[in-house]
Tab-separated table of C-alpha atoms in Angstrom:
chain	number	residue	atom	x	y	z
A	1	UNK	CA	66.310	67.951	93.910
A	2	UNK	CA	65.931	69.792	90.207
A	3	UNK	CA	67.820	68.954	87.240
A	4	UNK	CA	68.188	70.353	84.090
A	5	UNK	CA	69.988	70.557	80.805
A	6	UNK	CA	70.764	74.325	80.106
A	7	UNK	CA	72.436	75.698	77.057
A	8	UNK	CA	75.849	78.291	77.103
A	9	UNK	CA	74.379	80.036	74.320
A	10	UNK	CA	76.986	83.476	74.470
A	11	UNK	CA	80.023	83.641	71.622
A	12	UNK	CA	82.548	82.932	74.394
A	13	UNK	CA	81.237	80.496	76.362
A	14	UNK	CA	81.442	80.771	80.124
A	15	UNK	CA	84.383	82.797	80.846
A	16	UNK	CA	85.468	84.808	84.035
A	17	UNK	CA	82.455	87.259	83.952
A	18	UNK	CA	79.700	84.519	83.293
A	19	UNK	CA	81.047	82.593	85.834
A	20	UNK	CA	80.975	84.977	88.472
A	21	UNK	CA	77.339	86.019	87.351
A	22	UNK	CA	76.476	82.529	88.305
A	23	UNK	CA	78.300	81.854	91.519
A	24	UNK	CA	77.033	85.332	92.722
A	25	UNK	CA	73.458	83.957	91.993
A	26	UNK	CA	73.996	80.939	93.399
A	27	UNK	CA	75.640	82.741	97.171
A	28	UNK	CA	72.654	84.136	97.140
A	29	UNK	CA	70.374	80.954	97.717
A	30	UNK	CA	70.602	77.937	100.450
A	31	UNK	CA	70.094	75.587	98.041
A	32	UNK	CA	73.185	73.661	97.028
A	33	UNK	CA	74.068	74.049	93.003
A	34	UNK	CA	76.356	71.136	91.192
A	35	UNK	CA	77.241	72.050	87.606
A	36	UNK	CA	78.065	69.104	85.030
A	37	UNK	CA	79.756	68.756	81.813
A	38	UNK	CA	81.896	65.945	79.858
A	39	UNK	CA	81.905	64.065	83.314
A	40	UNK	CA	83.243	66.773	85.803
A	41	UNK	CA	80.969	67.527	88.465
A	42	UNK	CA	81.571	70.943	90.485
A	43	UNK	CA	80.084	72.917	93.297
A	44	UNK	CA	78.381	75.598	91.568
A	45	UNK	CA	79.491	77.607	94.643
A	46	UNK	CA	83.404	78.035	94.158
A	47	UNK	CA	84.406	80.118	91.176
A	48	UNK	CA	87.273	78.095	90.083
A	49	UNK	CA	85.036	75.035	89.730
A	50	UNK	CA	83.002	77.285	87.178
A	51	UNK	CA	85.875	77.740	85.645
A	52	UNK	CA	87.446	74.472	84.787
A	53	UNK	CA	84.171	73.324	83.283
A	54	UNK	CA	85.442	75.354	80.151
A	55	UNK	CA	81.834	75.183	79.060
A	56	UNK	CA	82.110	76.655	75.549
A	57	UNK	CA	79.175	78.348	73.129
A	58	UNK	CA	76.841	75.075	72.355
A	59	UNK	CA	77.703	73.325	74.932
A	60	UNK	CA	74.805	71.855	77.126
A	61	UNK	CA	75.986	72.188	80.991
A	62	UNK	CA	73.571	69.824	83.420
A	63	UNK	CA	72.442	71.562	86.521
A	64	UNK	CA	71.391	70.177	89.800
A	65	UNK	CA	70.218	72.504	92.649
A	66	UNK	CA	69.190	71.047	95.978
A	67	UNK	CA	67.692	72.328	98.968
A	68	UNK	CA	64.976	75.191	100.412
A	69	UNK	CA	65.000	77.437	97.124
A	70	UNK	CA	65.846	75.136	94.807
A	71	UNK	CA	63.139	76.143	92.704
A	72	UNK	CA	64.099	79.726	92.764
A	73	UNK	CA	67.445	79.233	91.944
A	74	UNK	CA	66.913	76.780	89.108
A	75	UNK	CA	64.751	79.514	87.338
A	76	UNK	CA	67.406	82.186	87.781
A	77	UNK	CA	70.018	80.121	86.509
A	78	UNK	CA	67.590	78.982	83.573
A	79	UNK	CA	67.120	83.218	82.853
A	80	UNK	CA	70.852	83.663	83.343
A	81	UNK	CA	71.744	81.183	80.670
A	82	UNK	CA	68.561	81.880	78.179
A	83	UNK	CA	69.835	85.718	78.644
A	84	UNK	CA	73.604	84.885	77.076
A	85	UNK	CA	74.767	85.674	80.672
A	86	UNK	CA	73.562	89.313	79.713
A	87	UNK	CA	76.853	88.920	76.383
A	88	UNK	CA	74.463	88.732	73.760
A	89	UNK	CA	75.312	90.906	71.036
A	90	UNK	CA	72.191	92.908	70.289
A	91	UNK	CA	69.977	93.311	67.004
B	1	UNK	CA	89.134	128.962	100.003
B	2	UNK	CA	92.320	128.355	101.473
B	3	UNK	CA	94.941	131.705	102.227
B	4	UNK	CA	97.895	132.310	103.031
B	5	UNK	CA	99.173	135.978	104.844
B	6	UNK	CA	102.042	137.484	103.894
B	7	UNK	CA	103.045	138.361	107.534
B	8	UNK	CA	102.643	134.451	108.085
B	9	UNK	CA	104.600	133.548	104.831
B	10	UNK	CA	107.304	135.860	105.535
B	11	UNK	CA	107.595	134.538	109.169
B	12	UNK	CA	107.871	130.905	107.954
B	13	UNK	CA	109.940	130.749	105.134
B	14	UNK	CA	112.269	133.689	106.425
B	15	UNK	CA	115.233	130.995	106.183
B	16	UNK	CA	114.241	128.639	103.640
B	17	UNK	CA	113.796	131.357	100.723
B	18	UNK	CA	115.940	134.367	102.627
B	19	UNK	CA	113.520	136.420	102.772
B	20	UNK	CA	112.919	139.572	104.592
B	21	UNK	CA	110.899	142.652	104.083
B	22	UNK	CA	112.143	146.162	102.742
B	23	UNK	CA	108.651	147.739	103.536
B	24	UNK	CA	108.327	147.030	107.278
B	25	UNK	CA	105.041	145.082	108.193
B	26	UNK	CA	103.621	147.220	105.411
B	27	UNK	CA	101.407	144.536	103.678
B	28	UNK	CA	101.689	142.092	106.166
B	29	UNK	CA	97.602	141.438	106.014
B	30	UNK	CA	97.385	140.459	102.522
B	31	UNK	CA	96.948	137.717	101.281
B	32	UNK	CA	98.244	134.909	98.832
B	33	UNK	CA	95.167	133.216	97.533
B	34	UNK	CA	96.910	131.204	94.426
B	35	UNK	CA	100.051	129.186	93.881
B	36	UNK	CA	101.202	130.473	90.313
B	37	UNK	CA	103.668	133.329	90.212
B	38	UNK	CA	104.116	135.901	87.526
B	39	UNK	CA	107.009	137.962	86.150
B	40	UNK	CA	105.438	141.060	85.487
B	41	UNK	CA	107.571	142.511	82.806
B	42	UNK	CA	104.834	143.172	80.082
B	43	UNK	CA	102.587	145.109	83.364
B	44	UNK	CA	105.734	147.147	83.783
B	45	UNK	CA	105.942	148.730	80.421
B	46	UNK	CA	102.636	149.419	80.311
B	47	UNK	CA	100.112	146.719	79.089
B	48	UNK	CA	97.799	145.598	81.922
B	49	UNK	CA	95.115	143.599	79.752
B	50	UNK	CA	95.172	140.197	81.224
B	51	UNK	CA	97.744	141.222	84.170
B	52	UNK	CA	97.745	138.906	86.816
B	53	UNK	CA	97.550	140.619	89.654
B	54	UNK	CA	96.451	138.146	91.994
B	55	UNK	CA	100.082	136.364	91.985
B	56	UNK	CA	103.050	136.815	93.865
B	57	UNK	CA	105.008	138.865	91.820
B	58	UNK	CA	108.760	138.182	90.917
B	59	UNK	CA	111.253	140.807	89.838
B	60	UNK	CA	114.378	139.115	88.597
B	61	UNK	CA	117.415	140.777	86.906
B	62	UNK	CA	114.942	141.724	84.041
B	63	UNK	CA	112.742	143.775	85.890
B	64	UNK	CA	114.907	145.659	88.114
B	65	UNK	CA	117.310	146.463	84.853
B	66	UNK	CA	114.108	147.279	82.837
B	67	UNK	CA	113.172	150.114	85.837
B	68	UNK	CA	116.597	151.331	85.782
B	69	UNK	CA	116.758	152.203	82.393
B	70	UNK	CA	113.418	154.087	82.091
B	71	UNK	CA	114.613	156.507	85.176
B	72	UNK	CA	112.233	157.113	88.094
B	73	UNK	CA	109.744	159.374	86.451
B	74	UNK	CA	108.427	157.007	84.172
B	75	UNK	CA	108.731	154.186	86.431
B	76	UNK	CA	106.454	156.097	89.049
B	77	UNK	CA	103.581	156.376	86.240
B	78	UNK	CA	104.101	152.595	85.564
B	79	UNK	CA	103.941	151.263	88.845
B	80	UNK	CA	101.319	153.859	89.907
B	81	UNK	CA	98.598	152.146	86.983
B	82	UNK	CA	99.851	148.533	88.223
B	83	UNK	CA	99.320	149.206	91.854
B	84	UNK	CA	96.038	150.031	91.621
B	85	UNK	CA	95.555	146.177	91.661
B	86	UNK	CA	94.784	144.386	94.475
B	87	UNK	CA	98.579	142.422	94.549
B	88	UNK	CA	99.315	139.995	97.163
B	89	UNK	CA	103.077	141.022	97.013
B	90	UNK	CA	106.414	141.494	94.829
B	91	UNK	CA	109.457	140.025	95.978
B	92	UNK	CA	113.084	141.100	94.335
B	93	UNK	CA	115.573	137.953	93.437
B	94	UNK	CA	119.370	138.534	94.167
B	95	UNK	CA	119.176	141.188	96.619
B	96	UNK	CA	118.770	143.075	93.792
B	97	UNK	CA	118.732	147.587	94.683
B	98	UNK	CA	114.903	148.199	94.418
B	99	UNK	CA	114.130	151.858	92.775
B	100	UNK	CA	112.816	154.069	95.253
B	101	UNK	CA	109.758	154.697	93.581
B	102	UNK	CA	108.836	151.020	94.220
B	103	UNK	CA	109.284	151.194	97.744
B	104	UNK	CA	107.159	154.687	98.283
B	105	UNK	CA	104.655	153.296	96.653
B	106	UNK	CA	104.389	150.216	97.590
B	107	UNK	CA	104.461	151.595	101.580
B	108	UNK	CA	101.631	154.053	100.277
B	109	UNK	CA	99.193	151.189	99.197
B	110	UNK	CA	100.066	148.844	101.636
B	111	UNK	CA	101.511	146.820	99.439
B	112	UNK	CA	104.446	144.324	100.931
B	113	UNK	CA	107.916	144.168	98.974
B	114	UNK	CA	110.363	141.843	99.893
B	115	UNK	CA	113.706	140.815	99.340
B	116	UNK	CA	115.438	137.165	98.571
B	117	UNK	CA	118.957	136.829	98.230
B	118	UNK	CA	117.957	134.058	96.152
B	119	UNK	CA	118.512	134.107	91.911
B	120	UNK	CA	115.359	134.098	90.312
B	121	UNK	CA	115.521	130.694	89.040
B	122	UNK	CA	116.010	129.137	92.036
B	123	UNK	CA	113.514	131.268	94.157
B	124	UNK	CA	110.794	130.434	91.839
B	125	UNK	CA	111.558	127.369	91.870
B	126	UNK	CA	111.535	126.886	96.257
B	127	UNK	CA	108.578	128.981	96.400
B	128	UNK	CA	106.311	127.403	93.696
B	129	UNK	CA	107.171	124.210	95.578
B	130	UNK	CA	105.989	125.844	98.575
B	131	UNK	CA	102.899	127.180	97.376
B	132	UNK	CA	101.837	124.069	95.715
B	133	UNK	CA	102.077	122.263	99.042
B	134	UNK	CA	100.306	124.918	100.642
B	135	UNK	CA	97.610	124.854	98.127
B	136	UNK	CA	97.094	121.197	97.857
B	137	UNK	CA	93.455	120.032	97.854
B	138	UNK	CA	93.744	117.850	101.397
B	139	UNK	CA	91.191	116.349	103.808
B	140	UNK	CA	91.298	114.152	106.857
B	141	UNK	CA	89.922	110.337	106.403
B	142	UNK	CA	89.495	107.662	108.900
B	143	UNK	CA	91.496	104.840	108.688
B	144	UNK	CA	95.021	103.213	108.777
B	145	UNK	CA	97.894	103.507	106.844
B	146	UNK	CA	100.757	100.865	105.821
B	147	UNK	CA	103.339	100.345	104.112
B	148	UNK	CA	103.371	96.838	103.163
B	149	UNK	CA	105.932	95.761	100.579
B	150	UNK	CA	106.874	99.459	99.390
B	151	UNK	CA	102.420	99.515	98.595
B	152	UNK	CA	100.449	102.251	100.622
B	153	UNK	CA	97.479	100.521	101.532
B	154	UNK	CA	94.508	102.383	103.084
B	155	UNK	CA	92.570	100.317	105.885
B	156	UNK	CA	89.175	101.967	106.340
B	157	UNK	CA	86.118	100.103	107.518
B	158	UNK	CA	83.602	100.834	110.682
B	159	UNK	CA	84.746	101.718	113.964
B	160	UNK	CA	85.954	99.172	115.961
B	161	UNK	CA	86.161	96.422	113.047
B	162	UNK	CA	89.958	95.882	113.355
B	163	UNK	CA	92.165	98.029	111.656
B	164	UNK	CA	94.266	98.787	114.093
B	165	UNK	CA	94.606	94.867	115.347
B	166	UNK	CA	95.512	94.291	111.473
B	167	UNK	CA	97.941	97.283	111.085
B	168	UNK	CA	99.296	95.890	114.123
B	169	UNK	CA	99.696	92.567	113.156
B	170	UNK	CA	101.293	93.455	109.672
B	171	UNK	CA	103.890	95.745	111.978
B	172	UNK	CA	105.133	92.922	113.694
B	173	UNK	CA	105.563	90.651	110.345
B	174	UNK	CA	108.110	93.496	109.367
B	175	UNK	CA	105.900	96.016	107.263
B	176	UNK	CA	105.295	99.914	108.752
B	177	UNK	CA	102.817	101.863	110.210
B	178	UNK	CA	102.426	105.568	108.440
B	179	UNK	CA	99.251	107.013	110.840
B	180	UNK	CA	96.166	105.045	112.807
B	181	UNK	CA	93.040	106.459	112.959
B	182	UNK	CA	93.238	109.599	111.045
B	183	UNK	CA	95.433	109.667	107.748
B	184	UNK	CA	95.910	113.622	106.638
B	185	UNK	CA	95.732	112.950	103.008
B	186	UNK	CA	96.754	115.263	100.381
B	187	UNK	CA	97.117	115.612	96.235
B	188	UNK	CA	100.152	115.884	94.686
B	189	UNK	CA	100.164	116.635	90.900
B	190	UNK	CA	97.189	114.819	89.338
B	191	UNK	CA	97.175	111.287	90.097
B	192	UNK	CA	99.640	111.080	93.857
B	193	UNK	CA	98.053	111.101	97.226
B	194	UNK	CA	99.938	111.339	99.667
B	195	UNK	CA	98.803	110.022	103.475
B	196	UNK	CA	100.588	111.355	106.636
B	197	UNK	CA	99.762	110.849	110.314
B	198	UNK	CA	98.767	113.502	112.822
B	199	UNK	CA	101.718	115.622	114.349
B	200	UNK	CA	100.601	115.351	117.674
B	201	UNK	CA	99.738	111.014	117.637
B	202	UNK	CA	102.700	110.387	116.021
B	203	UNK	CA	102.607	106.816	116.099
B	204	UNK	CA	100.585	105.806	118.733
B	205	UNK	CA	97.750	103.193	118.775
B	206	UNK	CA	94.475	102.532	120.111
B	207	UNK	CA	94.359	98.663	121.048
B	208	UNK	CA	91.236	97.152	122.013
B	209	UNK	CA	91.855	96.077	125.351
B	210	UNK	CA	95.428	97.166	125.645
B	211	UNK	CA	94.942	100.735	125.969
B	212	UNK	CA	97.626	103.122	123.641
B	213	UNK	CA	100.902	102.265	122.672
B	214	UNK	CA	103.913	103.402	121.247
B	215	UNK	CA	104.409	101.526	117.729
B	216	UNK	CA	107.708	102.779	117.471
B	217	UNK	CA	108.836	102.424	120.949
B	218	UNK	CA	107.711	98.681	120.511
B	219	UNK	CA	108.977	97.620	117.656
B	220	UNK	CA	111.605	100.460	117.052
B	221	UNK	CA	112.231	102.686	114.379
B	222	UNK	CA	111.990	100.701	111.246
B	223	UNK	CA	108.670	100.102	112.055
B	224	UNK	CA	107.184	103.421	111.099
B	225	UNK	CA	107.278	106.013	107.940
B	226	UNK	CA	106.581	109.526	107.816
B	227	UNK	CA	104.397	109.564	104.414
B	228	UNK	CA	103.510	107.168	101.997
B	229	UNK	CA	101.586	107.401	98.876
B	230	UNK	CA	98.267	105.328	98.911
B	231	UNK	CA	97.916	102.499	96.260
B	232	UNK	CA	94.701	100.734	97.342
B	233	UNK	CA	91.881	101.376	99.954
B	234	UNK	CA	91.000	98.229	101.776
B	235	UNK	CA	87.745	98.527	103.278
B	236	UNK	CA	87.319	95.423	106.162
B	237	UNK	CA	83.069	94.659	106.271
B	238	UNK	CA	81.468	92.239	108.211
B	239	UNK	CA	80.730	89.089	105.841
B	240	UNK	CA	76.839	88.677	105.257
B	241	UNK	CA	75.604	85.523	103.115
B	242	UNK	CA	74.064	87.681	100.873
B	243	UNK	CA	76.519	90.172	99.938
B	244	UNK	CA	78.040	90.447	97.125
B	245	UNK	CA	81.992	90.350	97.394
B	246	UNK	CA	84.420	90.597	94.263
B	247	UNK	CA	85.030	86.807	93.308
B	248	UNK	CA	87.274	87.083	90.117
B	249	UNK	CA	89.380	90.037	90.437
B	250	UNK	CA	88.265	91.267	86.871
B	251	UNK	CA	86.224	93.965	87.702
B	252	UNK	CA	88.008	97.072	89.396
B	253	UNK	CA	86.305	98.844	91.707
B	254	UNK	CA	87.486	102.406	92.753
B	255	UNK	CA	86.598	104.881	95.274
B	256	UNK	CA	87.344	108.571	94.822
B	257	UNK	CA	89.548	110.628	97.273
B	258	UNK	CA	89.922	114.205	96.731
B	259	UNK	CA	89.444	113.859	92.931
B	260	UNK	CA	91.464	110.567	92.134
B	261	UNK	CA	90.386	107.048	91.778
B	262	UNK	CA	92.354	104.716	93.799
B	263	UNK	CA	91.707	101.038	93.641
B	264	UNK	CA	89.278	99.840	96.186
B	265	UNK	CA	88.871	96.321	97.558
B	266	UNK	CA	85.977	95.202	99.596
B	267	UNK	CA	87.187	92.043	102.334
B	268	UNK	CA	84.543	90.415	104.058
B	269	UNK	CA	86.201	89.219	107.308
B	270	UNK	CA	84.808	86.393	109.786
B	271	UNK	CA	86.445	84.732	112.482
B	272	UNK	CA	89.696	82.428	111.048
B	273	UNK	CA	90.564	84.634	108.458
B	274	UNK	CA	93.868	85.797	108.357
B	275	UNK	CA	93.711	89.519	107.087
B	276	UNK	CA	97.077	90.048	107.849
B	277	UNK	CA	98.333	87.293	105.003
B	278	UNK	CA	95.608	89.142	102.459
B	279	UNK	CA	96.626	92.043	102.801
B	280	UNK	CA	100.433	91.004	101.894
B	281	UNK	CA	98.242	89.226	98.982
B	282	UNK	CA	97.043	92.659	97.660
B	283	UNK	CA	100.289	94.493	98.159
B	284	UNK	CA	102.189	91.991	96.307
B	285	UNK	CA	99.479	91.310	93.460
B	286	UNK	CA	98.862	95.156	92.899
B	287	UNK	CA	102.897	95.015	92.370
B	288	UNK	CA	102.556	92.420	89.334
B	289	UNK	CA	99.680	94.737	88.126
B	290	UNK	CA	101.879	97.690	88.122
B	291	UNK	CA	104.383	95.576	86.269
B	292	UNK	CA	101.823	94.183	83.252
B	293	UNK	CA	100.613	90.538	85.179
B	294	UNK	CA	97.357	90.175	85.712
B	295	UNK	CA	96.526	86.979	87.482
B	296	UNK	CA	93.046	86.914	86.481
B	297	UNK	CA	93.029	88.314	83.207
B	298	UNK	CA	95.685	86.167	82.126
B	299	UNK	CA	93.737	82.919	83.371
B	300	UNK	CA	90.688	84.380	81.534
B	301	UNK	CA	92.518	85.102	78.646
B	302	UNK	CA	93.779	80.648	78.536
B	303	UNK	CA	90.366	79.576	79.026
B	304	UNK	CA	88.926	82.264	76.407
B	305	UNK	CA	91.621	80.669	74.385
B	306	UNK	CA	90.342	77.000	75.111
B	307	UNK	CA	86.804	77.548	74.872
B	308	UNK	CA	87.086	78.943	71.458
B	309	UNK	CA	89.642	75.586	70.117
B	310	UNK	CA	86.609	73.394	71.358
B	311	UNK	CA	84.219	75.353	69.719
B	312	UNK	CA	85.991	75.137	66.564
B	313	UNK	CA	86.585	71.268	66.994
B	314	UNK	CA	82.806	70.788	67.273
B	315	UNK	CA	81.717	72.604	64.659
B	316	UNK	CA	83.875	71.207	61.827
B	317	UNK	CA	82.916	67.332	63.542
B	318	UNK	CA	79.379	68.580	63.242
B	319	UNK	CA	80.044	68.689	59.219
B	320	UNK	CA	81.678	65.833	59.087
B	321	UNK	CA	79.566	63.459	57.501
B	322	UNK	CA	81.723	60.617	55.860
């Protein structure tokens, strides 16, 4: 099992769009994915747990993957979330 | 391109537009190539730049008065310089008397020239109608087509995935079948399609296992429509892990059919999933789109909303230093 501390670093935080960016990266791996923050724990899986996290710009979300790939999908989830969730406003 | 003879035209809309010809089957192999009409009273007295020839040709009241009071001489040399364009046809509204001159002519080059009893207004009016059915840009697609909850939706997906067993299923929860297998669809005006069945299948089903069957003979007659407009092509795919299937509803796909983008939704289906109750889903949400509700950006728009208050909390704590 991984675990990390990543960073929402994009103005609005992870809304709708973010959110399915990550759940689309996580269908794509066997390894399970459970997102924290401020005590909730969801399955990185279902888009409506995404969601409620509410994780706003600043906010440190702790993430847990588990299983085969967990390696692979802890790195595209670090890129994903070091890359603004592809929001950054350029220049 | 798509043509339509005037022996063919006359034929068909003999009743509809009372028509009939005053120059025998004179004409009869030309053909109508585009749906505008034209009034030709500028080609009449004499100015040809820009005439065109290539429409049916309407002589109202106008016209026919115009002729008259130039006398037949003069008419002659103005018809003569206008018929040596390739015209599909004239026809003359209100039975109106057609100078002679016309009709020698006319016989001479081959030229058709019929009669409506018809005012002008009104004829125009039928036959522009007409033509612009005619004319519609139209093509066949495979797939299924239902009315569910006054929305057209467009089942496509492989052979053999269930489209039929779904349009079926919605049938018997009340909703109606337009055409199986192949929908005839057609433009009207810029952003309409319209999907119809096939003349000859009516309303009649391929079942997997069953054989045909009559969907109206079933389930009777309020089971079935004619024509519906299509709203939303739902495409049924086999669900693979890896695929990637809309999850928010944000982003709209569309697919293009003859030139207009119609919303397209992509449902993965696996055994235990009830299409059927989806597929009311869709009809019903596209309804609250149509009306300004948008589940999903509304939610995204509250959460935006929340994000940004705790974001505003933490930075003002962050200078608080009392």
């Amino acid at each position: 099992m991984l675990r990390e501390e990543l960073m929402v670093i994009n103005d609005l935080g992870i809304h709708a769009r973010p959110a399915q960016h990550i759940v689309k990266l996580a269908a794509k791996h066997q390894a399970e994915l459970w997102l924290e923050k401020d005590g909730n724990r969801i399955n990185g899986k279902s888009i409506m747990g995404v969601l409620l996290l509410a994780a706003e710009c600043g906010a440190p979300v702790t993430v847990e993957t588990e299983g085969a790939d967990e390696q692979a999908l802890m790195d595209g989830l670090r890129e994903l979330f070091a890359a603004g969730f592809h929001e950054l406003k350029q220049g | 391109m798509e043509s339509l003879h005037i022996g063919e035209f006359v034929e068909q809309e003999a009743n509809e537009l009372q028509l009939r010809s005053l120059t025998g089957e004179a004409g009869y192999g030309r053909e109508i190539r585009q749906k505008n009409l034209h009034r030709p009273g500028l080609a009449l007295a004499g100015y040809l730049d820009l005439f065109t020839y290539d429409r049916v040709q309407i002589l109202g009241n106008t016209e026919i008065s115009f002729l008259e009071s130039i006398g037949d001489k003069k008419t002659r040399a103005s018809l003569e310089a206008m018929l040596s364009y390739d015209i599909p046809c004239f026809v003359v509204t209100n039975s109106n008397p057609v100078p002679d001159p016309l009709l020698e002519l006319a016989k001479e080059k081959d030229i058709a020239v019929l009669s409506s009893s018809l005012g002008t207004t009104e004829f125009t009016h039928l036959l522009s109608d007409f033509l612009d059915e005619f004319f519609a840009p139209t093509s066949q697609m495979h797939g299924t087509l239902v009315d569910v909850y006054g929305t057209g939706l467009l089942l496509t997906g492989k052979s053999g995935i269930g489209k039929s067993e779904v349009a079926l299923d919605l049938v018997e929860r009340g909703h109606r079948l337009v055409a199986d297998d192949v929908v005839t669809v057609t433009r009207k005006a810029d952003n309409v399609l319209i999907g119809r069945g096939n003349k000859t299948l009516l309303h009649l089903m391929e079942i997997r296992g069953l054989g045909i069957i009559d969907v109206k003979e079933i389930f009777g007659v309020h089971s079935i429509r004619m024509q519906k407009r299509i709203e939303m092509v739902v495409e049924l795919r086999l669900w693979k892990d890896r695929d990637n299937f809309e999850r928010t509803g944000l982003e709209k796909e569309t697919k293009d059919i003859l030139g207009i983008d119609v919303p397209h939704v992509q449902l993965p289906i696996f055994p235990g999933k009830n299409i059927t109750v989806i597929c009311e889903t869709l009809a019903l949400n596209l309804h609250l789109q149509v009306y300004g509700y948008d589940a999903a950006e509304e939610f995204n728009r509250r959460l935006l909303q929340n994000m940004q208050d705790k974001q505003r909390l933490r930075s003002y704590l962050r200078r608080d230093n009392e």
